[in-house]
Coordinates of C-alpha atoms in Angstrom, one line a residue:
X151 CA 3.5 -12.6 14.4
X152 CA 1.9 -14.5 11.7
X153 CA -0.8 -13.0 9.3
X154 CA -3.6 -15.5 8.1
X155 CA -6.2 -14.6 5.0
X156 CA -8.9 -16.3 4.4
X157 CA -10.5 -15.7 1.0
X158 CA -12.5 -17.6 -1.7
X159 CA -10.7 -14.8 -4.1
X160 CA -7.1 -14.4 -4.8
X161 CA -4.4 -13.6 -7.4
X162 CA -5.0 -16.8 -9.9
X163 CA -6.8 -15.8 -12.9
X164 CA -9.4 -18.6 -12.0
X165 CA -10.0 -17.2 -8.5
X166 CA -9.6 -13.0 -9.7
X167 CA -13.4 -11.9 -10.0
X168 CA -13.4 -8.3 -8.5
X169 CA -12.4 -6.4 -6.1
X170 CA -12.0 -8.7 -3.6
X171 CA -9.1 -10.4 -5.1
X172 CA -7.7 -7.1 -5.5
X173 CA -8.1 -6.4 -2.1
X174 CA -6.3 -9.6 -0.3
X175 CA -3.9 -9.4 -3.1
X176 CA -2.8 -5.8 -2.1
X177 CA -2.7 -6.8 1.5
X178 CA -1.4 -9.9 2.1
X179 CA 1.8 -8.2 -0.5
X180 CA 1.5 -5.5 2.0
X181 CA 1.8 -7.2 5.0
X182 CA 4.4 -9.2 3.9
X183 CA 6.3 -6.3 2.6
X184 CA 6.5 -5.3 6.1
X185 CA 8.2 -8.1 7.3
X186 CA 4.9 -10.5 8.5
X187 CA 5.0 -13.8 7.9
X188 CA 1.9 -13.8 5.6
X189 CA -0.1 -16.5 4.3
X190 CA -2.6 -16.4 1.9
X191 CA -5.6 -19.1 1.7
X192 CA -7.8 -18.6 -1.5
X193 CA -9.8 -20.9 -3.6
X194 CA -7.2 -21.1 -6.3
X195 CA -6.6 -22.9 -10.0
X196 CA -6.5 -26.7 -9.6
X197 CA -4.2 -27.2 -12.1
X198 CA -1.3 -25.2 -10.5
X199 CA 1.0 -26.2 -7.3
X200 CA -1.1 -26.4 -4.1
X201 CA 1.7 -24.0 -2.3
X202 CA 3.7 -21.7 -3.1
X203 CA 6.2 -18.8 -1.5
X204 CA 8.0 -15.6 -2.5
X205 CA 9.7 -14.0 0.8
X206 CA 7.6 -14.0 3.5
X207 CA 4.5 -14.3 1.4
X208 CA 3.0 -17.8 1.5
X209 CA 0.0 -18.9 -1.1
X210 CA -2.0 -22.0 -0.4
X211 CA -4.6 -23.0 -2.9
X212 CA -7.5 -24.7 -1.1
X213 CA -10.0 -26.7 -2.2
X214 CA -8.3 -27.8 -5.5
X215 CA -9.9 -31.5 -5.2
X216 CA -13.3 -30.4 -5.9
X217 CA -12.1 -26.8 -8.2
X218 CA -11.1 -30.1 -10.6
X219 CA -14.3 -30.5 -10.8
X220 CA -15.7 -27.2 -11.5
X221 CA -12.7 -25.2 -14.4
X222 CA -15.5 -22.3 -15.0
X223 CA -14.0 -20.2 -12.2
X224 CA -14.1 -19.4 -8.6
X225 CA -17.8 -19.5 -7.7
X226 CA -18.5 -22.2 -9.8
X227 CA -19.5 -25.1 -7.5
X228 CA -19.7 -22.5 -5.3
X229 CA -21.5 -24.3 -2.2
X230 CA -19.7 -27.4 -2.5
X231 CA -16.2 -25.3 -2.5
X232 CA -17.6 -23.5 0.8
X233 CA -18.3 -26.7 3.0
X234 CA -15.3 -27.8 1.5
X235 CA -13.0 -24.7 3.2
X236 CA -15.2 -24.6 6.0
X237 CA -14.3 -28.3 7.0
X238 CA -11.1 -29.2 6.2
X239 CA -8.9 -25.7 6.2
X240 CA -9.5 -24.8 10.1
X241 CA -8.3 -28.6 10.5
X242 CA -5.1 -28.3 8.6
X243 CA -4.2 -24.6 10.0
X244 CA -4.4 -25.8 13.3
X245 CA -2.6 -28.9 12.6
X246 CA 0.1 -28.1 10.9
X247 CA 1.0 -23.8 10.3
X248 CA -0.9 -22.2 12.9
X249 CA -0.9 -24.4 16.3
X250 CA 2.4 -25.1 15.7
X251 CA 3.5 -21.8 15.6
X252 CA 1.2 -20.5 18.4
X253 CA 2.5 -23.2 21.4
X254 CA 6.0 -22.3 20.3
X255 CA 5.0 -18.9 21.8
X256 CA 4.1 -16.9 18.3
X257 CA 1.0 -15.1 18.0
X258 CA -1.1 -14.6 14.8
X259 CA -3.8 -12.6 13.1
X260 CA -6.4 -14.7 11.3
X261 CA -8.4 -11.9 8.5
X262 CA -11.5 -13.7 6.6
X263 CA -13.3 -12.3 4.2
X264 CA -17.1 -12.7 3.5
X265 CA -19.5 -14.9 3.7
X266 CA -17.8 -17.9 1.9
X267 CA -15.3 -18.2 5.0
X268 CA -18.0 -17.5 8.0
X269 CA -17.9 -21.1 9.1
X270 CA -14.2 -21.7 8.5
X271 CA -13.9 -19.0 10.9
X272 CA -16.0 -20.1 13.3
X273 CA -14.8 -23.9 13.2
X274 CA -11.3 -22.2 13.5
X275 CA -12.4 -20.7 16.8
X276 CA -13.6 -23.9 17.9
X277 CA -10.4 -25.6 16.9
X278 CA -8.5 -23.3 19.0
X279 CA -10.3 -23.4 22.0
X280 CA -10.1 -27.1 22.4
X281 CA -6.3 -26.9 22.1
X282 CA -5.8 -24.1 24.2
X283 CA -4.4 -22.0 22.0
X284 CA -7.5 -19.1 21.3
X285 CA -5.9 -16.2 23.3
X286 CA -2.5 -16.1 21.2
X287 CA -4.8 -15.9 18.0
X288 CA -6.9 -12.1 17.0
X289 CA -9.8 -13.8 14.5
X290 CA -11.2 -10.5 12.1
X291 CA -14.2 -11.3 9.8
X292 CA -14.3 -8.8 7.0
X293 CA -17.4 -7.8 4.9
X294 CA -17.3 -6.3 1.3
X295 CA -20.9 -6.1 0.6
X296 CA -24.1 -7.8 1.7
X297 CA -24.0 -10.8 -0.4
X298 CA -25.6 -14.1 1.2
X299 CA -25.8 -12.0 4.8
X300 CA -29.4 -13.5 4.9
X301 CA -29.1 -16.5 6.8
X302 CA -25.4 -16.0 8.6
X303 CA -25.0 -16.8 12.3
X304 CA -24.6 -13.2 12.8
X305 CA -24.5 -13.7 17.1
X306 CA -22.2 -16.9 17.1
X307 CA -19.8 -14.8 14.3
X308 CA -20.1 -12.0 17.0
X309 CA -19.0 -14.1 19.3
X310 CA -16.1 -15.8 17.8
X311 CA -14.1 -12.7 15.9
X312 CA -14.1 -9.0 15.5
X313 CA -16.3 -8.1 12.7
X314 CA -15.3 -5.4 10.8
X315 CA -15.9 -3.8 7.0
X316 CA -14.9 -1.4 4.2
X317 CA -16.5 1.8 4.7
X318 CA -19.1 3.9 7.3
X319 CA -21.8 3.0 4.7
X320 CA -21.4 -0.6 5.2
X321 CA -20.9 -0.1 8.8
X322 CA -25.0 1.5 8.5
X323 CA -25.8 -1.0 6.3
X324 CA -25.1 -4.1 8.2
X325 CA -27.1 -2.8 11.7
X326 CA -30.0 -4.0 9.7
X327 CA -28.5 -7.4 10.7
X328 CA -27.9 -6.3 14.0
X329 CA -24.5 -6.5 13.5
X330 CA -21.6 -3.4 14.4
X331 CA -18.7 -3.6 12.7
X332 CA -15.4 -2.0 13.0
X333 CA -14.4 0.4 9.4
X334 CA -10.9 -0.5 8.2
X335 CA -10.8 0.5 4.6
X336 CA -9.3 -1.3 1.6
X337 CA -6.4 0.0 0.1
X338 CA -4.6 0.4 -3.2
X339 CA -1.2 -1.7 -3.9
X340 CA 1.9 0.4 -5.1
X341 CA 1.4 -0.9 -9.1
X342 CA -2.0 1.4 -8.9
X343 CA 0.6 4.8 -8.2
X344 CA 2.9 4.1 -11.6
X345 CA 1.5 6.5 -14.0
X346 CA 0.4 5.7 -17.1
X347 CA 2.4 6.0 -20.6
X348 CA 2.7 9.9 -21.8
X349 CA 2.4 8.9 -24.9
X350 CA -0.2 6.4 -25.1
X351 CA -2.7 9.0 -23.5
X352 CA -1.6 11.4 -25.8
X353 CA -2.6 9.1 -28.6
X354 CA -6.3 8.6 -27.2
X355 CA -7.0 11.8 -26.1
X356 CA -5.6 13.1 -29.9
X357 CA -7.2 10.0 -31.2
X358 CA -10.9 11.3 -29.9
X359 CA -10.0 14.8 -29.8
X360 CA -13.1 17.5 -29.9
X361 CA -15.3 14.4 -28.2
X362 CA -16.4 14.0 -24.5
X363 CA -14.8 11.0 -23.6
X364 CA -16.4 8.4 -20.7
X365 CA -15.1 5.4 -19.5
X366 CA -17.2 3.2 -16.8
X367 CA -15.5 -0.8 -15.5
X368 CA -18.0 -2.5 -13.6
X369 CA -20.0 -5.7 -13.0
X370 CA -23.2 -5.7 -15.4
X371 CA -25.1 -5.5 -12.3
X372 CA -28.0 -3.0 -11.9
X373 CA -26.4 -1.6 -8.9
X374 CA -23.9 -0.1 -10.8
X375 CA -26.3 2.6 -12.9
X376 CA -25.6 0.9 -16.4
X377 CA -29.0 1.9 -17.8
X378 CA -28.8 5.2 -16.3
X379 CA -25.1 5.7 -18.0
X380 CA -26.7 4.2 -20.7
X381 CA -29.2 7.2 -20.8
X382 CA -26.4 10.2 -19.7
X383 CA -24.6 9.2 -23.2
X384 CA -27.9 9.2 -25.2
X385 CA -28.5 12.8 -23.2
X386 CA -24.9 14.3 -24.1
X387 CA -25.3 12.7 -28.2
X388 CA -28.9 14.6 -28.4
X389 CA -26.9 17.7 -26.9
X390 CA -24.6 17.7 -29.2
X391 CA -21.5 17.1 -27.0
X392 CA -20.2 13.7 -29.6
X393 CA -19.3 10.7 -26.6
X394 CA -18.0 8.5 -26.5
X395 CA -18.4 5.5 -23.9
X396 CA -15.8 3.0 -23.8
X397 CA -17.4 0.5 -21.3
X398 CA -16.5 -3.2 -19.9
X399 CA -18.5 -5.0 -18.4
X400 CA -18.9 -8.2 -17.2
X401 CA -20.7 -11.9 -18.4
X402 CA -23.5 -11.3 -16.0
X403 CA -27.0 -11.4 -17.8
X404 CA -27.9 -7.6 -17.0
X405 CA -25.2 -7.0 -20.0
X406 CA -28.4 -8.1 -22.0
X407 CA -30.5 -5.5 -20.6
X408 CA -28.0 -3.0 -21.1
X409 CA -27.0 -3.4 -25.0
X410 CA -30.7 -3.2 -25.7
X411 CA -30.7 -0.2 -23.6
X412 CA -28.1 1.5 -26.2
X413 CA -29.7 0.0 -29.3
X414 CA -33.4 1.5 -28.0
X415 CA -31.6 5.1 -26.9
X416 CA -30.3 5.1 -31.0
X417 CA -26.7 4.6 -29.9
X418 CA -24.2 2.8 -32.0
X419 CA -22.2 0.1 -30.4
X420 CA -19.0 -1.7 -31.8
X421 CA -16.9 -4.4 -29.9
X422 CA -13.1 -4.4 -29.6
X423 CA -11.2 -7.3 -27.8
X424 CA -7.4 -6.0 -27.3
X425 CA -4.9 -8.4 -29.2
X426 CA -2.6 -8.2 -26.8
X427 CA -2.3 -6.4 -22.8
X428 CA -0.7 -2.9 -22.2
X429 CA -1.2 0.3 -23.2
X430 CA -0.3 0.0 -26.8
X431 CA -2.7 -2.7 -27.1
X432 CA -5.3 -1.0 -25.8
X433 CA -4.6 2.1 -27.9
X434 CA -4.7 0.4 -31.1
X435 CA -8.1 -1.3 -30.0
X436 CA -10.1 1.4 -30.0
X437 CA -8.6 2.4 -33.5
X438 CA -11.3 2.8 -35.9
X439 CA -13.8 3.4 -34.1
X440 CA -15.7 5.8 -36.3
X441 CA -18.8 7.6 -35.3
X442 CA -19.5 5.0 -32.6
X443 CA -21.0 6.1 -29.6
X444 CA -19.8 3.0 -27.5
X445 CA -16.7 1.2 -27.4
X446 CA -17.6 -2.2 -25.7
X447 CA -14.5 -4.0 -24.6
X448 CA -15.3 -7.6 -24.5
X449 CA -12.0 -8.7 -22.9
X450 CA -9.6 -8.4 -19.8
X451 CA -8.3 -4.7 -19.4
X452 CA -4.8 -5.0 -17.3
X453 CA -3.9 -2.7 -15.1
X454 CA -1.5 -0.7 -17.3
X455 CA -4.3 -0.3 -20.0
X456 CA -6.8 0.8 -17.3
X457 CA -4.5 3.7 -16.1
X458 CA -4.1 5.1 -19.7
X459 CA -8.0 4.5 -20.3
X460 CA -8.6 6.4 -16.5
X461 CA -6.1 9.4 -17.3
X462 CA -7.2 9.8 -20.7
X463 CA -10.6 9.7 -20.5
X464 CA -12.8 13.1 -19.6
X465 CA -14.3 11.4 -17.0
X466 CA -14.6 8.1 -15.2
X467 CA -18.2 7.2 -13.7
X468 CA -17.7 5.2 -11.0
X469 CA -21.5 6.0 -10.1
X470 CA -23.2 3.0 -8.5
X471 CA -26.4 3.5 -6.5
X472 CA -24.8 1.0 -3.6
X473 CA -21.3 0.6 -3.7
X474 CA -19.7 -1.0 -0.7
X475 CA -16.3 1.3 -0.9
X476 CA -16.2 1.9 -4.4
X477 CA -12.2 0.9 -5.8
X478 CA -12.6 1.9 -9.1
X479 CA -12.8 5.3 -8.5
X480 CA -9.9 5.6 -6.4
X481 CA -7.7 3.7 -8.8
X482 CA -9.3 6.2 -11.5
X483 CA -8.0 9.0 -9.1
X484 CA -4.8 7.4 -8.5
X485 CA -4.4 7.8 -12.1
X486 CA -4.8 11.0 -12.4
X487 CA -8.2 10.6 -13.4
X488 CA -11.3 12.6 -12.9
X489 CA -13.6 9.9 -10.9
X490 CA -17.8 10.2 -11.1
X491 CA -18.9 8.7 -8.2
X492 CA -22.0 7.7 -6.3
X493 CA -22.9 8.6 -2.5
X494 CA -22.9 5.3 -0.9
X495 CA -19.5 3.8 0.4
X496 CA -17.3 5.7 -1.3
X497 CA -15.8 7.9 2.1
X498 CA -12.8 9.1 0.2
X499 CA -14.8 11.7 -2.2
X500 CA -15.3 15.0 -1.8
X501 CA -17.5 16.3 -4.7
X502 CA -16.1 19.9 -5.9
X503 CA -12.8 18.8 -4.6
X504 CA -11.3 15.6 -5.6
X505 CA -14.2 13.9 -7.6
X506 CA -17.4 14.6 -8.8
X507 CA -20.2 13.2 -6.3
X508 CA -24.0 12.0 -8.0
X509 CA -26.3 12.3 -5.7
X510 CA -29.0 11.2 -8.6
X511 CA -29.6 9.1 -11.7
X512 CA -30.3 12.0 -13.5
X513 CA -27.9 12.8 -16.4
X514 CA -28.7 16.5 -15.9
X515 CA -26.8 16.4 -12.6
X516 CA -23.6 15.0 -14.1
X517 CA -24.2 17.4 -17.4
X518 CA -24.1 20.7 -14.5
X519 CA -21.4 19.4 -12.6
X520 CA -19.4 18.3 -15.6
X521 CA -20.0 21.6 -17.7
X522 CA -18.7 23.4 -14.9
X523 CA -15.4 21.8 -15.4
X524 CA -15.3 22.0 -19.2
X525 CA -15.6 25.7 -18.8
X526 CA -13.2 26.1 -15.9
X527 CA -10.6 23.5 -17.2
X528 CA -8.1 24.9 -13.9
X529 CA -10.8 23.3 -11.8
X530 CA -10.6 20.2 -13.7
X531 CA -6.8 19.9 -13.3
X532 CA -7.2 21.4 -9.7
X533 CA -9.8 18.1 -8.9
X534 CA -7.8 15.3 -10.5
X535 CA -4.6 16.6 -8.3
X536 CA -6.8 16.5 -5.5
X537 CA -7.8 12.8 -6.3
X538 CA -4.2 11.9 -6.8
X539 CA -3.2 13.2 -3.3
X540 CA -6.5 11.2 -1.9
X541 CA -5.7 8.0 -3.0
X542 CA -2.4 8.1 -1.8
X543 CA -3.9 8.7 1.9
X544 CA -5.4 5.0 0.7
X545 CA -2.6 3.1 0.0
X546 CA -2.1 -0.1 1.3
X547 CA 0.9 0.8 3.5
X548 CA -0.7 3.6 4.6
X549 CA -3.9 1.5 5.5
X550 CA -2.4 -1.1 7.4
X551 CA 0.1 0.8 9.3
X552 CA -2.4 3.7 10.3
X553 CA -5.8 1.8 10.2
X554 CA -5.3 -2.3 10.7
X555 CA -2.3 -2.6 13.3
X556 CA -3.6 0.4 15.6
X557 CA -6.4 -1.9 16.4
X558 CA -4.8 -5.1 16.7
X559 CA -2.1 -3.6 18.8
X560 CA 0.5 -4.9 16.5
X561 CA 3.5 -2.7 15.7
X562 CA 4.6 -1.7 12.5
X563 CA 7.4 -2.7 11.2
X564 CA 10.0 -2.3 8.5
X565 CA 9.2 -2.3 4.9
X566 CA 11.2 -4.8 3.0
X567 CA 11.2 -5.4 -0.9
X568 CA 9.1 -8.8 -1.0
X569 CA 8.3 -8.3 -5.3
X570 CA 8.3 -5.2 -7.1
X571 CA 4.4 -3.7 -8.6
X572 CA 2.5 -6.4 -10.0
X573 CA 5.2 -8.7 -9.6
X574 CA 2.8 -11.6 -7.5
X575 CA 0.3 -11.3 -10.6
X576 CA 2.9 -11.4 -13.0
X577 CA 4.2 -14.4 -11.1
X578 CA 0.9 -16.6 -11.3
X579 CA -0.2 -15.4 -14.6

């Protein structure tokens, strides 16, 4: 059995955007930690090899020819990228990995993800049906969120693969395009388990000691309840409970919007770019930072930082008013933290038992919930236990073995040592 993802994402720091590079990163390791020959497709950094392998883990980087063109990133020189995969990778797999392997009597599983790779799935249908060769493949078309659903071939897709998606709410969410998808949810990959440094979140939580502490990762995007966080901290400061936000962002233009949101509420703002990754150098960034009121980290947070910042903070608000499935907060709670969520797609919270749920914008909902806690602090520690034992239910192992193979009628198999946490990142770093 061979295990194709198709992705514009993927573990290159060029092609690593959001959670969907997360995601296929965390599976295909998974997969291929189970003993699948795995291969990975992704838009990746031109300037690196074209292929590459570790075990039975196999990275191609597509579309390098025109990414020359386009160094920004990913999505830059985004349409041209996506006819680009769309005509020439469904060639190649079926010339030279995939139809090979299928007429020497293998079989295969072919997972795309979103709208980039619609096309590329459908010309890969095509491909296989002219050589004979469609019934030994399982084609799976994957959606994250909504993004450029308007105009799809939603009934030729339908026809071609199994559609499926990340959560119930996106399952409700994409019958307004007809359209009724499977739910296999993503997953967290073992590096999200390691906890964070003892010491390094006793340092921030002495460092801010006696304040209410908030930390919130997410796209500048309006989606994700910026200006209404934005408003919560101005709330707590004029109630005398001292926050402190330390907040990244991203370079999207609603960041505007946002720091003139905190300069009109009378909040002070400072930047901090860590000098170097890790815990330590996340610690001694957000040394000094007075009487501020936000902490605006202006650089890459790695994963070891983010587990300190999500174990030490009071809270993590992870409270978008759509969120597809909603990762951060079950990295926060795999953490140990205390995650804030929404009420969209995020089917793994329980509010009062492992995270606390917002059904509102309105601060005065989180400042209820969230007193609650402060004054029953054996709740507090009851909740993020609770969280911890959640998001192991959604790790990647778990995931694929009990939710993924079940439907493709594959059977699990052994786990093998493919890299240790982190190690794939580490490698293409």
């Amino acid at each position: 059995m061979q295990f194709h993802l198709l992705s514009f994402e993927g573990p290159d720091p060029y092609a690593r955007v959001g959670g969907l590079a997360t995601r296929v990163e965390g599976l295909a390791a998974t997969l291929a930690g189970q003993g699948f020959e795995t291969h990975l497709w992704f838009v990746g950094d031109p300037a690196l090899p074209g292929y590459e392998t570790r075990g039975s883990l196999h990275l191609h980087r597509w579309c390098q020819w025109v990414s020359a063109y386009h160094p920004e990133g990913v999505y830059a020189g985004e349409g041209p990228k996506e006819r680009e995969f769309a005509a020439s990778l469904p060639r190649y797999l079926v010339r030279e990995v995939l139809g090979p392997h299928l007429r020497n009597g293998g079989r295969a599983v072919v997972l795309a993800e979103e709208w980039h790779t619609v096309h590329a799935t459908i010309g890969l249908h095509d491909l296989l049906e002219q050589a004979g060769l469609r019934e030994r493949a399982t084609l799976l078309w994957n959606a994250n969120n909504v993004y450029g659903f308007e105009g799809l071939p939603w009934a030729r897709l339908a026809e071609v693969a199994r559609i499926t998606t990340v959560s119930r709410y996106m399952k409700h969410r994409m019958r307004e395009w007809g359209v009724d998808a499977t739910v296999v949810p993503n997953g967290l990959h073992e590096d999200a388990f390691e906890p964070p440094s003892r010491a390094a979140v006793a340092a921030l939580r002495g460092r801010f000691r006696g304040r209410t502490v908030l930390t919130k990762m997410a796209r500048f995007d309006p989606h994700k309840r910026w200006l209404e966080t934005v408003g919560l901290v101005a709330e707590l400061k004029r109630a005398g409970w001292q926050p402190l936000l330390v907040a990244r962002g991203g370079c999207e233009p609603h960041g505007d919007d946002v720091r003139a949101a905190m300069r009109t509420s009378g909040l002070r703002v400072v930047e901090r770019r860590p000098a170097r990754a890790g815990q330590e150098g996340l610690v001694a960034a957000l040394c000094g930072a007075g009487d501020a009121d936000v902490i605006e980290l202006r650089n890459h947070v790695d994963p070891d930082a983010r587990r300190v910042l999500f174990r030490g903070a009071d809270a993590v608000l992870a409270n978008s008013g759509h969120e597809p499935f909603g990762l951060v907060g079950l990295e926060a709670m795999a953490a140990g933290g205390l995650a804030c969520t929404g009420c969209s797609g995020e089917d793994y919270a329980l509010g009062g038992h492992n995270a606390l749920v917002l059904e509102t914008g309105d601060p005065r909902e989180f400042i209820r919930l969230f007193d609650w806690l402060r004054r029953h602090p054996n709740e507090a520690r009851a909740m993020r236990r609770a969280g911890q034992a959640t998001a192991r239910r959604y790790a990647w192992d778990e995931v694929v073995r009990r939710a993924l193979l079940p439907r493709l009628g594959v059977a699990p198999r052994r786990v093998v040592t493919v890299a240790p946490p982190g190690a794939l990142t580490r490698l293409l770093a």
